[in-house]
XYZ file of C-alpha atoms in Angstrom:
237
model
C -0.011 0.018 -0.046
C 1.245 3.486 -0.822
C 2.642 5.609 1.966
C 0.030 8.398 2.528
C 2.859 10.879 2.929
C 4.675 9.686 -0.199
C 3.145 12.317 -2.432
C 4.504 15.075 -0.235
C 8.049 13.721 -0.644
C 8.238 14.088 -4.407
C 6.444 15.843 -7.261
C 3.041 14.403 -8.064
C 4.024 13.581 -11.634
C 6.853 11.344 -10.330
C 4.186 8.940 -9.122
C 2.722 8.340 -12.575
C 3.035 4.723 -13.753
C 2.181 4.306 -17.421
C 1.434 0.541 -17.088
C -1.056 1.168 -14.274
C -2.700 3.956 -16.313
C -3.117 1.717 -19.366
C -4.475 -1.074 -17.208
C -7.100 1.228 -15.793
C -8.331 2.356 -19.250
C -8.305 -1.271 -20.573
C -10.828 -2.000 -17.801
C -13.180 0.823 -18.858
C -16.168 0.334 -21.183
C -15.847 1.803 -24.700
C -18.738 4.171 -24.315
C -19.408 7.817 -23.384
C -20.113 6.938 -19.788
C -16.683 5.238 -19.587
C -14.925 8.074 -21.250
C -16.433 10.698 -18.924
C -16.036 8.756 -15.661
C -19.708 8.307 -15.031
C -20.740 11.841 -16.101
C -22.132 11.217 -19.602
C -24.559 14.121 -19.234
C -21.777 16.680 -19.421
C -20.818 15.676 -22.987
C -23.170 18.082 -24.762
C -22.152 21.062 -22.587
C -18.456 20.121 -23.058
C -18.726 19.942 -26.867
C -20.626 23.230 -27.068
C -18.121 24.994 -24.913
C -15.268 23.694 -27.116
C -17.157 24.785 -30.235
C -17.623 28.297 -28.847
C -13.954 28.496 -27.920
C -12.879 27.545 -31.446
C -15.278 30.023 -33.014
C -13.506 32.790 -31.088
C -10.352 31.585 -32.719
C -11.965 31.837 -36.201
C -12.654 28.109 -36.673
C -15.971 26.324 -37.149
C -18.379 26.102 -40.103
C -21.361 26.429 -37.819
C -20.300 29.929 -36.781
C -20.882 32.786 -39.194
C -17.794 33.888 -41.086
C -15.574 31.156 -39.584
C -13.532 28.596 -41.484
C -13.250 24.824 -41.584
C -9.654 23.576 -41.377
C -8.294 20.872 -43.636
C -6.515 18.653 -41.099
C -6.798 18.196 -37.356
C -5.285 15.781 -34.887
C -6.848 14.594 -31.634
C -4.481 13.364 -28.932
C -5.955 10.889 -26.431
C -9.100 10.435 -28.533
C -10.693 7.545 -26.664
C -13.747 6.366 -28.530
C -13.722 9.510 -30.692
C -16.386 11.464 -28.716
C -14.619 14.751 -29.595
C -13.418 13.590 -33.032
C -16.916 12.795 -34.258
C -19.005 15.105 -32.036
C -16.880 18.216 -32.523
C -13.927 18.085 -34.901
C -15.681 16.338 -37.828
C -18.841 18.361 -37.256
C -17.885 21.537 -39.067
C -14.413 22.046 -37.645
C -12.074 19.880 -39.801
C -12.367 17.889 -42.995
C -10.040 15.159 -41.783
C -9.017 14.120 -38.275
C -6.151 11.779 -37.314
C -6.174 10.311 -33.814
C -3.762 9.131 -31.212
C -5.158 6.667 -28.642
C -3.239 3.891 -26.874
C -6.265 1.665 -26.179
C -7.120 -0.185 -29.372
C -10.646 -1.268 -28.341
C -11.603 2.403 -28.048
C -10.655 3.214 -31.681
C -11.983 0.021 -33.342
C -15.231 1.706 -34.417
C -13.420 4.876 -35.530
C -11.348 3.177 -38.169
C -12.895 3.586 -41.572
C -15.376 6.252 -40.570
C -15.723 9.144 -43.066
C -13.273 11.902 -42.189
C -11.125 9.754 -39.899
C -7.632 9.522 -41.263
C -4.707 7.820 -39.478
C -5.242 6.023 -36.166
C -2.150 5.572 -34.019
C -2.594 3.127 -31.129
C 0.257 4.517 -29.078
C 0.695 6.703 -26.040
C 1.173 10.449 -26.482
C 4.672 10.039 -25.118
C 5.504 7.614 -27.941
C 3.947 9.444 -30.907
C 6.550 11.120 -33.101
C 5.470 13.173 -36.164
C 9.008 13.092 -37.489
C 8.454 9.467 -38.453
C 4.657 9.313 -38.656
C 3.688 12.209 -40.972
C 4.934 13.705 -44.209
C 5.779 17.363 -44.729
C 2.504 17.993 -46.582
C 0.438 16.377 -43.779
C 0.886 19.073 -41.096
C -2.034 20.096 -38.929
C -4.128 23.248 -38.752
C -5.432 22.170 -35.315
C -4.254 19.720 -32.645
C -6.843 19.066 -29.908
C -5.709 17.435 -26.644
C -8.340 16.870 -23.897
C -8.523 14.990 -20.633
C -5.486 12.848 -21.214
C -2.188 14.679 -20.439
C -2.535 13.763 -16.708
C -0.964 10.467 -17.710
C 2.233 12.214 -18.751
C 4.994 13.469 -16.519
C 5.828 17.165 -16.804
C 8.901 16.299 -18.889
C 6.917 13.995 -21.171
C 4.275 16.675 -21.644
C 6.843 19.308 -22.565
C 8.373 16.986 -25.178
C 4.980 15.957 -26.524
C 3.991 19.593 -26.950
C 7.270 20.304 -28.689
C 6.457 17.478 -31.142
C 2.960 18.874 -31.619
C 4.484 22.270 -32.374
C 6.662 20.671 -35.081
C 3.544 19.033 -36.607
C 1.645 22.329 -36.926
C 1.125 24.054 -40.291
C 2.433 27.341 -38.956
C 2.054 29.159 -42.302
C -1.689 28.609 -42.118
C -1.893 29.702 -38.529
C -1.996 26.248 -36.973
C -2.584 26.011 -33.226
C -2.888 23.612 -30.321
C -5.748 23.405 -27.795
C -5.221 21.747 -24.433
C -8.452 21.208 -22.420
C -7.913 19.851 -18.961
C -9.103 19.802 -15.340
C -7.337 22.216 -12.999
C -6.452 21.298 -9.367
C -7.913 23.531 -6.715
C -5.889 22.117 -3.736
C -3.020 24.481 -4.088
C -0.815 21.806 -5.611
C -0.753 19.184 -8.385
C -2.664 16.124 -7.254
C -1.888 12.461 -7.987
C -4.811 9.997 -8.414
C -3.985 6.418 -7.615
C -7.166 5.170 -9.352
C -5.882 5.779 -12.883
C -2.299 6.817 -12.123
C -2.755 10.413 -13.317
C -2.025 13.959 -12.154
C -4.420 16.914 -12.014
C -2.324 20.011 -12.504
C -2.757 23.540 -11.270
C -3.307 26.294 -13.834
C 0.126 27.680 -12.961
C 1.777 24.309 -13.718
C 0.236 24.176 -17.196
C 1.416 27.705 -17.905
C 4.972 26.810 -16.816
C 4.936 23.715 -19.028
C 3.676 25.709 -22.070
C 6.448 28.193 -21.542
C 9.005 25.411 -21.360
C 7.682 24.005 -24.632
C 8.043 27.526 -26.134
C 4.322 27.832 -26.808
C 2.537 31.091 -26.247
C -0.993 31.374 -24.921
C -3.285 33.092 -27.370
C -6.560 32.411 -25.563
C -7.655 30.860 -22.229
C -11.213 30.166 -21.117
C -12.896 28.386 -18.264
C -15.492 25.833 -19.406
C -18.968 26.890 -18.297
C -21.790 24.649 -17.086
C -19.832 22.053 -15.059
C -20.103 23.684 -11.631
C -23.542 22.222 -10.876
C -22.126 18.698 -11.406
C -19.503 19.269 -8.687
C -16.624 18.892 -11.122
C -13.188 20.497 -11.039
C -12.674 23.670 -13.084
C -11.816 22.858 -16.689
C -9.711 25.277 -18.719
C -9.168 25.469 -22.497
C -5.780 26.798 -23.503
C -5.095 27.846 -27.128
C -1.398 27.803 -27.978
C 0.831 28.854 -30.875
C 4.587 28.560 -31.318
C 6.552 31.454 -29.856
């Protein structure tokens, strides 16, 4: 059994165990309830909040005067709730996905608009070997998954995302994640993940040489007793 004081002795992200995290997700049902930890009712509010956020960044065919991008990537896609419910619904013409749990992506493969499916962890994905020069992304969406990466892994993953952006077309990254309210980053033994403070995310973005272009707090979750969720839009410095 873990020492209850152990977390205080080292950074929360040092406790992350990738094998334990993967084992947790392998045990979860491949449905919206499983993806959202027993809160399937928040999916509609979540998707709409994300759509509104992207519209403010000039993206989304459902918003007047906004554009649809050619290529997007979703990191940690799960069953494709965001890929199909948001990104392929007026945001992007094609979406590639990264998701380590194969059973989650089985139904995504072959769907219209879904491109490449990489069944690897975010820490393993490398655009230098996986994509061609002409395949860079206008948008990379990363939601509710980076808690499984250490701070160092997250910095390196974001650096690889930065290299995969089509900068000439104004490509950008969005990270949408829970924020800790305890005054520190918190480790969760259940799925071997970390919930980071807003300040930790901002430090990590700076280390990855990404600048914040927009930040917004997701609305509509407070009544469900959930942690604050922030959306961070990022572009290369």
